[in-house]
Coordinates of C-alpha atoms and ligand atoms in Angstrom, one line a residue:
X304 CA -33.1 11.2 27.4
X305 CA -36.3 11.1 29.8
X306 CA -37.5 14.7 30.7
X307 CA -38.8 13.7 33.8
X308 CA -37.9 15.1 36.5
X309 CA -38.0 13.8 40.1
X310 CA -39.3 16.5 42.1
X311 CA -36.7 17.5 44.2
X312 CA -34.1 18.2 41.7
X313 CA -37.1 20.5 39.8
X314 CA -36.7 24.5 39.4
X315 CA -39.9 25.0 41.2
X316 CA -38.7 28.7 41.8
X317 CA -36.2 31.4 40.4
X318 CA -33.1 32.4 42.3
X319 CA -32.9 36.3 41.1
X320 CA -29.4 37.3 43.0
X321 CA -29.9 40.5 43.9
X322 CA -27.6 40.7 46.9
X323 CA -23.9 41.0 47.1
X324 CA -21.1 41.1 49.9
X325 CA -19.8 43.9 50.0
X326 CA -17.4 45.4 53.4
X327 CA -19.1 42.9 55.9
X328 CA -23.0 44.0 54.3
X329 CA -25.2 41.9 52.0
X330 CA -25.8 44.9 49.6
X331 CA -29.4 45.3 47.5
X332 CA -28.7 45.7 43.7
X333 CA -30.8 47.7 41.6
X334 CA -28.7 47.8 38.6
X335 CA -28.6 45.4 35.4
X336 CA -28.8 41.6 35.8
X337 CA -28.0 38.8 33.6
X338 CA -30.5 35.5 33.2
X339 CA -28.5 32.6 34.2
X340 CA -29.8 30.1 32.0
X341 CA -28.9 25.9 32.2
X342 CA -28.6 23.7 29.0
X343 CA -30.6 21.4 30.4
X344 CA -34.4 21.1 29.2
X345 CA -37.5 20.8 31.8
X346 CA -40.2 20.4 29.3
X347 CA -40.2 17.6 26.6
X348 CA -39.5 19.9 23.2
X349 CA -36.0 21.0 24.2
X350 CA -35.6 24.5 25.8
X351 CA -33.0 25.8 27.8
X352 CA -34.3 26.3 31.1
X353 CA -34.0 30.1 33.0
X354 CA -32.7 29.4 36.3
X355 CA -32.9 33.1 38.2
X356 CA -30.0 35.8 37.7
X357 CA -27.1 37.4 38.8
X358 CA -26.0 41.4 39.1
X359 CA -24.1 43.0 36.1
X360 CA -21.7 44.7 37.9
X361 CA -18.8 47.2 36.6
X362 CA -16.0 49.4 37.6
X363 CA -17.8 51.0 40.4
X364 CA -18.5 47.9 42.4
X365 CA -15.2 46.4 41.5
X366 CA -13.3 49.2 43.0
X367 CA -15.8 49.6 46.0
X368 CA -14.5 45.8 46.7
X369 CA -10.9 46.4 46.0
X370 CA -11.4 49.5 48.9
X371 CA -13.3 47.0 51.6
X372 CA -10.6 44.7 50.9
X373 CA -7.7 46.8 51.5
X374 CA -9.3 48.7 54.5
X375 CA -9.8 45.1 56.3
X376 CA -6.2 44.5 55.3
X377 CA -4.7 47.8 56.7
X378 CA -1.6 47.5 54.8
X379 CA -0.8 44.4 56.9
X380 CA -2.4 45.9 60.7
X381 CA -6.1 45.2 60.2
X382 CA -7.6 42.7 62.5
X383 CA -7.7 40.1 60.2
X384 CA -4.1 39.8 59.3
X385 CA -3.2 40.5 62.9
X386 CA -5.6 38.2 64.3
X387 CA -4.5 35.1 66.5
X388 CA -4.5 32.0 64.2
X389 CA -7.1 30.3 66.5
X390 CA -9.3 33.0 66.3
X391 CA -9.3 32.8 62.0
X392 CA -9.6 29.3 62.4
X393 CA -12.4 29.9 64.5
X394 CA -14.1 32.1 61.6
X395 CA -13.4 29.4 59.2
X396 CA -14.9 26.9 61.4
X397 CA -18.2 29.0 61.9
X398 CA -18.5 29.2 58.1
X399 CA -17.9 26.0 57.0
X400 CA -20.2 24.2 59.8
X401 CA -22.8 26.7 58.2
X402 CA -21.9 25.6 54.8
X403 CA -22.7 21.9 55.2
X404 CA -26.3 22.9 55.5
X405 CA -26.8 24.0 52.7
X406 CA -25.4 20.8 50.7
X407 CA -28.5 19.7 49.0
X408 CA -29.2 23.4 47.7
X409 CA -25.4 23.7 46.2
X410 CA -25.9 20.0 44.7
X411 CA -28.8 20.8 42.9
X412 CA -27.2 23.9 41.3
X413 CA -24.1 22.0 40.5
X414 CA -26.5 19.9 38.4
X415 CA -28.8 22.7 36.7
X416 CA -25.9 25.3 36.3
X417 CA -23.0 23.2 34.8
X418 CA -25.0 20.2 34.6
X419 CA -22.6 17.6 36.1
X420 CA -23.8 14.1 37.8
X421 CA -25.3 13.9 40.8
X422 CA -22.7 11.5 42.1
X423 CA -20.2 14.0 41.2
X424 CA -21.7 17.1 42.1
X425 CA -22.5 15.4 45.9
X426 CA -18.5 14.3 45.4
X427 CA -17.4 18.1 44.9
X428 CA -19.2 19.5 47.5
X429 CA -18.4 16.8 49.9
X430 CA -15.3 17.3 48.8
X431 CA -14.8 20.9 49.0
X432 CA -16.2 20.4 52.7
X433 CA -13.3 18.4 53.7
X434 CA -10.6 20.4 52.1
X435 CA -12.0 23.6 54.4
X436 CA -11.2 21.0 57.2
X437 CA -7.7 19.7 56.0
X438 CA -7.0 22.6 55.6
X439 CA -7.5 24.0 59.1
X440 CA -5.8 21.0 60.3
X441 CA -3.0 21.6 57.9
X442 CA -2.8 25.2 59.1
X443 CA -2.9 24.2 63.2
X444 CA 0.4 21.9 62.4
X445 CA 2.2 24.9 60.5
X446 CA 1.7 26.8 63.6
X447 CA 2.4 24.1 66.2
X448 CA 6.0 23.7 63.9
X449 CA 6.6 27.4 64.2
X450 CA 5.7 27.5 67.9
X451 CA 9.4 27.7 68.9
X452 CA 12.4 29.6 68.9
X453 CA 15.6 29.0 66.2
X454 CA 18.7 30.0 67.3
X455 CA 22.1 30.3 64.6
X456 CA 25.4 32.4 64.8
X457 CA 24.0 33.6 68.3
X458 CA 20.8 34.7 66.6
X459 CA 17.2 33.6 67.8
X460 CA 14.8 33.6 65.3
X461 CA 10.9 33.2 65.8
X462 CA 9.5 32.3 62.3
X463 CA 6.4 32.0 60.9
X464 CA 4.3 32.6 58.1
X465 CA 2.3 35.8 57.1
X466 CA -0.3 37.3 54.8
X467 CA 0.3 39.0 51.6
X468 CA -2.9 41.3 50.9
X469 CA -5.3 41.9 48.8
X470 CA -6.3 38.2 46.5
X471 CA -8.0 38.6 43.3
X472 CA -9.8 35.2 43.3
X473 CA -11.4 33.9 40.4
X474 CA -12.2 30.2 40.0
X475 CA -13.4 27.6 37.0
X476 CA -16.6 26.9 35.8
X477 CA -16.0 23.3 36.0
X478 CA -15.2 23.2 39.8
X479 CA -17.3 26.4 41.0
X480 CA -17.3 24.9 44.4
X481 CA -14.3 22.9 44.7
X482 CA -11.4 24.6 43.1
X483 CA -12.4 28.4 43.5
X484 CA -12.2 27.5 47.6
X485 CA -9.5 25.6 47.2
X486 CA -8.0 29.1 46.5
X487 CA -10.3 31.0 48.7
X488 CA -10.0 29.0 52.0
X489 CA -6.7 28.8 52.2
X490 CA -5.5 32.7 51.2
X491 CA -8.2 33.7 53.8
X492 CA -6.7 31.9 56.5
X493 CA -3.5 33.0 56.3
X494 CA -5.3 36.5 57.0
X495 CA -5.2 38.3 53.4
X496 CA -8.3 39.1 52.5
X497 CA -10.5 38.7 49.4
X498 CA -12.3 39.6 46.3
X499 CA -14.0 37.0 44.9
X500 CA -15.8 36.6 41.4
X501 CA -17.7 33.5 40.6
X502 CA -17.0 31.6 36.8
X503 CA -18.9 32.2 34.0
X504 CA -21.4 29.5 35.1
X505 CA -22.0 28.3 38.3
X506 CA -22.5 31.1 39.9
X507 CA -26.3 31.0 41.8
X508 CA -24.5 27.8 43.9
X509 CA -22.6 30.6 45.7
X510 CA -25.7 32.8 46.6
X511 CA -26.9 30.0 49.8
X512 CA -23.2 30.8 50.8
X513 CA -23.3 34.2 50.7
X514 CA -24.7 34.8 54.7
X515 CA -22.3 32.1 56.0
X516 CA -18.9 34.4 54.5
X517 CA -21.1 37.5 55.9
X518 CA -21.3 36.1 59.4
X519 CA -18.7 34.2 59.7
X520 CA -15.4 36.8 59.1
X521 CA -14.8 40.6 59.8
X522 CA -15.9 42.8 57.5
X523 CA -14.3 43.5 54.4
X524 CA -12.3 40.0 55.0
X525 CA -14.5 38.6 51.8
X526 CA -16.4 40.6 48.9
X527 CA -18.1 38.9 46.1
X528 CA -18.7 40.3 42.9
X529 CA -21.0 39.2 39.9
X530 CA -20.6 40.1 36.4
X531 CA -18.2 39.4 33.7
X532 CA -14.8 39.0 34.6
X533 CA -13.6 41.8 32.2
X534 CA -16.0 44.6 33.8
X535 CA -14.8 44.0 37.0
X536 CA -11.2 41.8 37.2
X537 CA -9.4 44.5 34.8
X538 CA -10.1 47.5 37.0
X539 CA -9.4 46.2 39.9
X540 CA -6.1 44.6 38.4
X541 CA -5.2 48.4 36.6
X542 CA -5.4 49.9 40.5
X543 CA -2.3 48.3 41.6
X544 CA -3.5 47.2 44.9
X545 CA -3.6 43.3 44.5
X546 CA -1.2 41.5 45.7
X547 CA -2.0 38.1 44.9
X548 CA -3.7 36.7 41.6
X549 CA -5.7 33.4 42.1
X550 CA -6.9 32.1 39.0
X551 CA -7.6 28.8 38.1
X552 CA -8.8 29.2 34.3
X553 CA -6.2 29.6 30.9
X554 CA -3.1 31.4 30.3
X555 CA -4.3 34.0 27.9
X556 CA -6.9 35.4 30.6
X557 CA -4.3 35.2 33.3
X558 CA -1.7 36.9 30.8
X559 CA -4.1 39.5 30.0
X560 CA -5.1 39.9 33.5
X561 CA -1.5 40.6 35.1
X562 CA -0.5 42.4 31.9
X563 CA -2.5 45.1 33.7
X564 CA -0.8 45.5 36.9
X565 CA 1.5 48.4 36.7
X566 CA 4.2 46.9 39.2
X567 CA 3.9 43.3 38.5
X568 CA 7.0 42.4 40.9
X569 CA 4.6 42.9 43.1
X570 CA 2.4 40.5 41.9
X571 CA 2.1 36.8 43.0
X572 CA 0.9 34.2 41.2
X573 CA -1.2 31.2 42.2
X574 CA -2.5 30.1 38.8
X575 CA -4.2 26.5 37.3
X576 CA -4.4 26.6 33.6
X577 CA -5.0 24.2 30.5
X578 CA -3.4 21.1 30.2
X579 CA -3.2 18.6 27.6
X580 CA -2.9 15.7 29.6
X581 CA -1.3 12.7 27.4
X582 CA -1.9 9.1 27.7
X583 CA 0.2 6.7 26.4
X584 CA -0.3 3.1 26.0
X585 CA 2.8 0.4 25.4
X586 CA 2.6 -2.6 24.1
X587 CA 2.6 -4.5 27.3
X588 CA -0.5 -2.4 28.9
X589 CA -3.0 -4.6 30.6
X590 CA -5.9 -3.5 28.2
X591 CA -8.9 -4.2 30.2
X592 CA -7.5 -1.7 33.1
X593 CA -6.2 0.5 30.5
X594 CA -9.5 0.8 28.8
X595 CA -11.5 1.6 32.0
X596 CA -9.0 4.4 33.0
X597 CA -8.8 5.5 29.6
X598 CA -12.6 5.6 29.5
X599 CA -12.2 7.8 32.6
X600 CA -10.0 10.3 32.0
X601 CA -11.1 11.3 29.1
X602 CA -14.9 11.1 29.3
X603 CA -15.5 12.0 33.2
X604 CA -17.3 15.1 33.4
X605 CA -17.5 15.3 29.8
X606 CA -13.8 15.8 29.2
X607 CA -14.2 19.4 30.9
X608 CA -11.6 19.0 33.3
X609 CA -8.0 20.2 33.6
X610 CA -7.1 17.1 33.8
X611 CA -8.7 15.0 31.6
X612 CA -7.0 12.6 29.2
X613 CA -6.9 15.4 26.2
X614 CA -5.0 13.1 23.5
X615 CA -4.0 9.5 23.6
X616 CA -1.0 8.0 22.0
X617 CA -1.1 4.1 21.4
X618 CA 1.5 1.5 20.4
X619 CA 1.3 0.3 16.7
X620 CA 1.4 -3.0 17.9
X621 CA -1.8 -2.4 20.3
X622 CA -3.7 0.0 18.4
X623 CA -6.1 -1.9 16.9
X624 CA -7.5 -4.0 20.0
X625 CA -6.8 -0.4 22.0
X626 CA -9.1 1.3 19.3
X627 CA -11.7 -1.5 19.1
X628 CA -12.4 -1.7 22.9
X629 CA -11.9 2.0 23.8
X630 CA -15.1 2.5 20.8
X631 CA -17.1 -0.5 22.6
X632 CA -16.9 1.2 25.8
X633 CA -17.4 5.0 24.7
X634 CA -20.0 3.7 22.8
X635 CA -22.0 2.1 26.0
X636 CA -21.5 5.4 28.5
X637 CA -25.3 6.7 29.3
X638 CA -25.9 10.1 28.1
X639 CA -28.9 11.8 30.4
X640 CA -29.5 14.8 32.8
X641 CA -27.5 14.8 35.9
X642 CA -29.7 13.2 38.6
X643 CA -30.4 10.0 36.2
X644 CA -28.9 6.9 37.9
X645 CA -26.0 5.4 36.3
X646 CA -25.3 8.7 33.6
X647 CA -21.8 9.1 32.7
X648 CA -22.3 11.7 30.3
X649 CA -24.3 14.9 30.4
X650 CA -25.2 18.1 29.3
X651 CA -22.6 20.6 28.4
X652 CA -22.9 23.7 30.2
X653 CA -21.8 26.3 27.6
X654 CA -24.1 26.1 24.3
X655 CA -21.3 26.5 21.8
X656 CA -19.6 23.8 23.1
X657 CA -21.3 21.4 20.5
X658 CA -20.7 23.4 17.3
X659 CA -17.0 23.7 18.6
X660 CA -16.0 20.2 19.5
X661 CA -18.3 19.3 15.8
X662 CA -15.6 22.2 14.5
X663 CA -12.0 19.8 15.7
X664 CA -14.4 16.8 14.5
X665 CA -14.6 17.9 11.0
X666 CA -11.2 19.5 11.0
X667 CA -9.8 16.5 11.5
X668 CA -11.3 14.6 9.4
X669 CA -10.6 16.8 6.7
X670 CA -7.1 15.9 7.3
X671 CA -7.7 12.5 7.5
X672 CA -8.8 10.9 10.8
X673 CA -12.2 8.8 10.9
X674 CA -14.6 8.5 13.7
X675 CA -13.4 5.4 15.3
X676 CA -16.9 4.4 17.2
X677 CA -20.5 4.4 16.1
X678 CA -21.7 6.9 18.0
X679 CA -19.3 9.4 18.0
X680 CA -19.9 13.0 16.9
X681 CA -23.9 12.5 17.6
X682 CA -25.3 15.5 18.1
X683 CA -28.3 16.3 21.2
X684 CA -29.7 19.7 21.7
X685 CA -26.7 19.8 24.4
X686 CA -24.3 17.5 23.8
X687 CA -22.0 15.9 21.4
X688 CA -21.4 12.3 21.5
X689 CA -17.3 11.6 22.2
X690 CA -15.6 10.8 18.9
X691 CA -12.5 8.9 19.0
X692 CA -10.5 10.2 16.1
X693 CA -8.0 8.3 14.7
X694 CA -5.4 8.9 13.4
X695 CA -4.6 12.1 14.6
X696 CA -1.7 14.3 13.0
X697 CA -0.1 17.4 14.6
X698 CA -1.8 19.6 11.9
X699 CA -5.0 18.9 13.2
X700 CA -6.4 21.4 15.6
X701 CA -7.9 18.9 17.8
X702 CA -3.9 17.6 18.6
X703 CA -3.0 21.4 19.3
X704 CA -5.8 22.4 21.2
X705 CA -7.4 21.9 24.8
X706 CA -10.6 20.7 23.6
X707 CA -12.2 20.8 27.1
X708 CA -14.7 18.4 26.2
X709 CA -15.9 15.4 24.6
X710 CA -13.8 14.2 21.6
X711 CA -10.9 11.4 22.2
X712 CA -7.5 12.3 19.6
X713 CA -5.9 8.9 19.3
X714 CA -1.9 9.0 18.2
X715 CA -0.3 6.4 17.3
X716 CA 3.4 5.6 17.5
X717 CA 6.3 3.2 17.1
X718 CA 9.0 4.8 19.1
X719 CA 8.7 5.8 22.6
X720 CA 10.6 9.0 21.5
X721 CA 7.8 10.3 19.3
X722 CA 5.0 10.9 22.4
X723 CA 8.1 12.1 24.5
X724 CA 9.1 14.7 21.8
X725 CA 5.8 16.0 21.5
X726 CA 5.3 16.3 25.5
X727 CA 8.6 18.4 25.0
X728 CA 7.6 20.8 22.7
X729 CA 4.0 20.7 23.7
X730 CA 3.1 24.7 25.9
X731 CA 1.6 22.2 28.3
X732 CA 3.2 20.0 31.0
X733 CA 0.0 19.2 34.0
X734 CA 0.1 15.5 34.0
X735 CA 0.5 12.1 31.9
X736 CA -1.2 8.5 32.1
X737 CA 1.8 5.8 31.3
X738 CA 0.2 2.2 30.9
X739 CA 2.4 -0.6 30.6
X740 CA 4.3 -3.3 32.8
X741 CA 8.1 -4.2 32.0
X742 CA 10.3 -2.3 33.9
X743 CA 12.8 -1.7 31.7
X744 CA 11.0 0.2 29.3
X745 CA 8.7 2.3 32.3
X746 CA 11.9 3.6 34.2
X747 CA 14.2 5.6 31.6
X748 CA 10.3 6.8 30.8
X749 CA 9.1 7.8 34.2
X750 CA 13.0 9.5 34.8
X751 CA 12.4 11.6 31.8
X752 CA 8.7 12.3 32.3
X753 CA 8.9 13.9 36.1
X754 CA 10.7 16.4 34.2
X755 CA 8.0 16.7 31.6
X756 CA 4.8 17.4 33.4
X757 CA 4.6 17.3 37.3
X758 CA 2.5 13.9 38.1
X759 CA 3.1 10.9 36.2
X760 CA 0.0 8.2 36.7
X761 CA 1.1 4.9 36.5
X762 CA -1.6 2.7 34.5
X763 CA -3.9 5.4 36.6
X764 CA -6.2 8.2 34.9
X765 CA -4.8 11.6 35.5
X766 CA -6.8 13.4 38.5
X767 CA -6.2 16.3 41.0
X768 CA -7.2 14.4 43.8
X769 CA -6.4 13.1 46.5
X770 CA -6.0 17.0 47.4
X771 CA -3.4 16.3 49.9
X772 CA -0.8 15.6 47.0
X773 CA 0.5 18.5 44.8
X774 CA -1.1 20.6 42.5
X775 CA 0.9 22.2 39.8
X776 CA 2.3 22.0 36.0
X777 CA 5.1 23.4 33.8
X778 CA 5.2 26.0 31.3
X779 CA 1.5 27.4 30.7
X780 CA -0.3 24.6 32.9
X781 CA 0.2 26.4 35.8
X782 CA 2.3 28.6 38.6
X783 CA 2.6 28.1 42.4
X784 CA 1.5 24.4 43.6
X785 CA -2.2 23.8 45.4
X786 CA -2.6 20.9 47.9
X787 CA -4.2 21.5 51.7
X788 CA -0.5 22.3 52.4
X789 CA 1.1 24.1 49.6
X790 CA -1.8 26.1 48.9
X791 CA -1.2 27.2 52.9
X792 CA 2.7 28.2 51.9
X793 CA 1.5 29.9 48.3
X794 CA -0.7 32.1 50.1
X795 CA 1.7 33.8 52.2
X796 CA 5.2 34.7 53.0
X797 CA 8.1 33.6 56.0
X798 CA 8.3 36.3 57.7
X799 CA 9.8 36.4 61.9
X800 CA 10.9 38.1 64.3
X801 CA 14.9 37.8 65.5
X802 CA 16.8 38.7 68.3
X803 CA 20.5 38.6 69.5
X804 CA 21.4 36.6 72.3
X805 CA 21.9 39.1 75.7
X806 CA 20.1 39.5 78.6
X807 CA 18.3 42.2 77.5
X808 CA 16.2 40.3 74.4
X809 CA 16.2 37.3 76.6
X810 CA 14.4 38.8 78.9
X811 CA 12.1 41.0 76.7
X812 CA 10.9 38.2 75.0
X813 CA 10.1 35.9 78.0
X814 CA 8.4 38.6 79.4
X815 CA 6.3 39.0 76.5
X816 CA 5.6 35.3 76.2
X817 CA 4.2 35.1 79.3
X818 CA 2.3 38.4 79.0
X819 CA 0.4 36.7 75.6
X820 CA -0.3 40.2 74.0
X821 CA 1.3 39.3 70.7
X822 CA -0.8 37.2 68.4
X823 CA 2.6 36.9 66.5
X824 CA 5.4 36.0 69.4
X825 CA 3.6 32.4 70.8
X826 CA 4.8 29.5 71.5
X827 CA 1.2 28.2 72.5
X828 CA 0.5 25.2 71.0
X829 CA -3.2 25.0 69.0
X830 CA -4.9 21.6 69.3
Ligands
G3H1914 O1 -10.2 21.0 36.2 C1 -9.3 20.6 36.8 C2 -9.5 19.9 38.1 O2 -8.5 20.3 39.1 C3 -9.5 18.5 38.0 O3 -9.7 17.9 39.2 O4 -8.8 15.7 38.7 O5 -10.2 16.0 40.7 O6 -11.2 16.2 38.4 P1 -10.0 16.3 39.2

């Protein structure tokens, strides 16, 4: 890997986050930080490189943010949830017109702090850009839909929808941009308001945002905490007082987290957990496609995404071609920093990461698989080369567990039923990959995998995008669905206003129409 640098992706200077939002105010800290460091080297002999730091916060300033949150919410009569919906989206254009300013400041971070490619970090924030605009488009329909009047059984009705409270938002390490606003945008919006904790990494990219969420929304609308999300996520949880978790991260943190809330009932769920996306390969699969998507899935962003091909099951008949290509073209990826042209695959953000994927590695081989490709299982003073293991048994840890990361588990099988029964009993159900062409053997499968998982790719990589389309998953893959427009409808509730049918209401509600005092009762149409 060269270690050098092009200037403008160097750490010429510290970020030391000593600011937080806090009730409208960019707040000085004085107490402990933490050294954010990145995996990545900047001098020749490998060292990790210190990239500033961020507040240790506790109890005290998780509560202080729980309080800000639920003043600016008034139980449901603060001027943010009563505010006109073109005046929010007016907030949420300020911000985000700030935001795209500071793109080249949040790429570079995405790089350093959870060291993906510059292609892909420019993607994510692009990306994330776009979804702030979708969604305020998405969010001007829903009102234009509900601009009108319903009448049943002599009954008008006026419906809309409305906040919840208080969101608990905490996001991926991963995505730090992308799917932690993907939450955020759209519960602010529909006028709850927020207390937001960055992931484990990727945290300093928030701090160039911090001003534009100060300025751009009423006070208390947004508060962002630093620390670890035990200090400051499980008090907050223990008061009571949230009404919405947002969490896209695994189960046993978002068990642990809504364990705590004394009234769950109370509690709504928007969560994005692990997945174990499958791919399976028959017989008939057009191999050269298959191997590129296969390639894809599992290796893109180092196999750390929720979606990433996590185990592939192959065809006796195909496995051997299948095995030989897929270790040609793992084998021929280009392992360097982020901002090298043409990288594919690139430091791993969390320095354990190695030591566990080399863990699964020699797991399985203990019980029998081989490292299918040359390189695989190389070890960097970041990284671990992909190893496609082969053949994988379910006693292996590497088949039961969400790797998130880079090792390939091939499966091979003779009956379809074998990779469908495993689906069935897997705890996951996000996505699968199906490659193959006759008809007659895809459609009983596709029938009886819609029910499995909640996407099925069709000789396609599984992915999230495009963000329009639905976001969800079965059993511990997720709850609630995100898109621009479900994540709209999972951040809020139908709630209206109805009237009988007599002169009296009739008149009442023309004449308050056409006094436009309520930002609820409007018919006016937002273009
Ligand atoms: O980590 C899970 C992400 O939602 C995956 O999104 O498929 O666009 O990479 P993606």
């Amino acid at each position: 890997m060269s270690n050098t640098i092009p200037a403008e992706f160097q750490i010429k200077e510290q970020i030391h986050q000593q600011r937080y939002l806090l009730n409208g105010e960019l707040r000085a800290w004085a107490g402990d930080s933490t050294t954010v460091y990145s995996t990545i080297s900047s001098t020749e002999e490998y060292a990790t490189t210190a990239l500033g730091s961020i507040p240790d916060m506790g109890e005290k300033e998780a509560l202080e943010a729980l309080d800000a949150a639920q003043k600016a919410y008034n139980k449901g009569q603060g001027v943010w949830p009563t505010m006109h919906v073109k005046d929010r989206i007016e907030c949420m254009e300020k911000f985000v017109k700030q935001m795209e300013t500071k793109r080249e400041e949040i790429v570079k971070l995405l790089m350093w702090e959870i060291g993906k490619s510059l292609p892909d970090s420019q993607k994510e924030f692009d990306r994330t850009v776009e979804y702030v605009y979708d969604t305020i488009e998405d969010y001007k329909q829903l009102d234009r839909d509900a601009a009108k009047f319903h009448k049943h059984d002599g009954v008008y009705a006026h419906i809309k929808r409305g906040p919840l409270g208080v969101v608990l938002c905490l996001g991926p390490y991963n995505y730090p941009l992308n799917e932690t606003f993907a939450l955020l945008i759209p519960a602010i919006i529909m006028g709850n308001t927020a207390i937001f904790k960055p992931a484990k990494h990727g945290v300093l990219l928030i701090t160039p945002l911090l001003e534009a969420f100060q300025n751009s929304f009423p006070k208390g609308v947004i508060n962002i905490l630093f620390g670890r999300g035990r200090a400051v996520a499980a008090p907050i949880m223990q008061t009571g007082k949230v009404d919405i978790l947002a969490l896209i991260g695994n189960s046993k943190s978002a068990n642990a987290l809504q364990n705590q809330h004394p009234k769950s009932n109370r509690l709504r769920l928007v969560l994005g957990l692990e997945a174990k996306n499958p791919a399976i390969v028959l017989p008939d699969a057009d191999m050269k496609l298959t191997i590129n998507e296969v390639v894809a899935g599992t290796t893109s962003f180092n196999g750390q995404r929720c979606t990433a091909l996590k185990i592939v099951y192959v065809h006796n008949d195909v496995s051997e071609t299948f095995l030989k290509q897929l270790a040609t073209s793992v084998d021929g990826l280009k392992f360097g920093n982020p901002w090298e042209d043409g990288v594919k695959l690139t430091p791993l953000p969390e320095p354990q990461k190695p030591e566990y994927i080399q863990e699964l590695i020699d797991d399985a081989i203990a019980k029998g698989a081989k490292i299918i490709n040359k390189k695989g299982g190389k070890r960097f003073d970041n990284y671990i080369w992909p190893a496609i293991l082969y053949p994988v048994t379910k006693d292996m840890r590497v088949y039961q567990e969400e790797q998130f990361g880079p090792v390939i588990p091939v499966v091979s099988f003779q009956d379809i039923e074998e990779p469908l029964d495993d689906m069935a009993d897997s705890n996951y159900g996000q996505q699968v990959s199906l490659f193959g062409k006759d008809v007659y053997a895809l459609s009983p499968l596709i029938d009886a995998l819609v029910n499995l998982v909640c996407r099925v790719n069709l000789n396609s990589s599984c992915q999230r995008g495009p963000d329009v389309y639905p976001f969800t998953g079965r059993k511990d893959s997720a709850q609630a669905t995100l898109s621009v427009h479900d994540a709209l409808r999972s951040f809020s509730i139908r709630t209206f206003v109805a009237f009988k049918d007599n002169d009296l209401n009739n008149e009442t509600i023309e004449n308050l129409l056409g006094a436009k005092l309520s930002n609820f009762v409007s018919t006016d149409y937002i273009l």
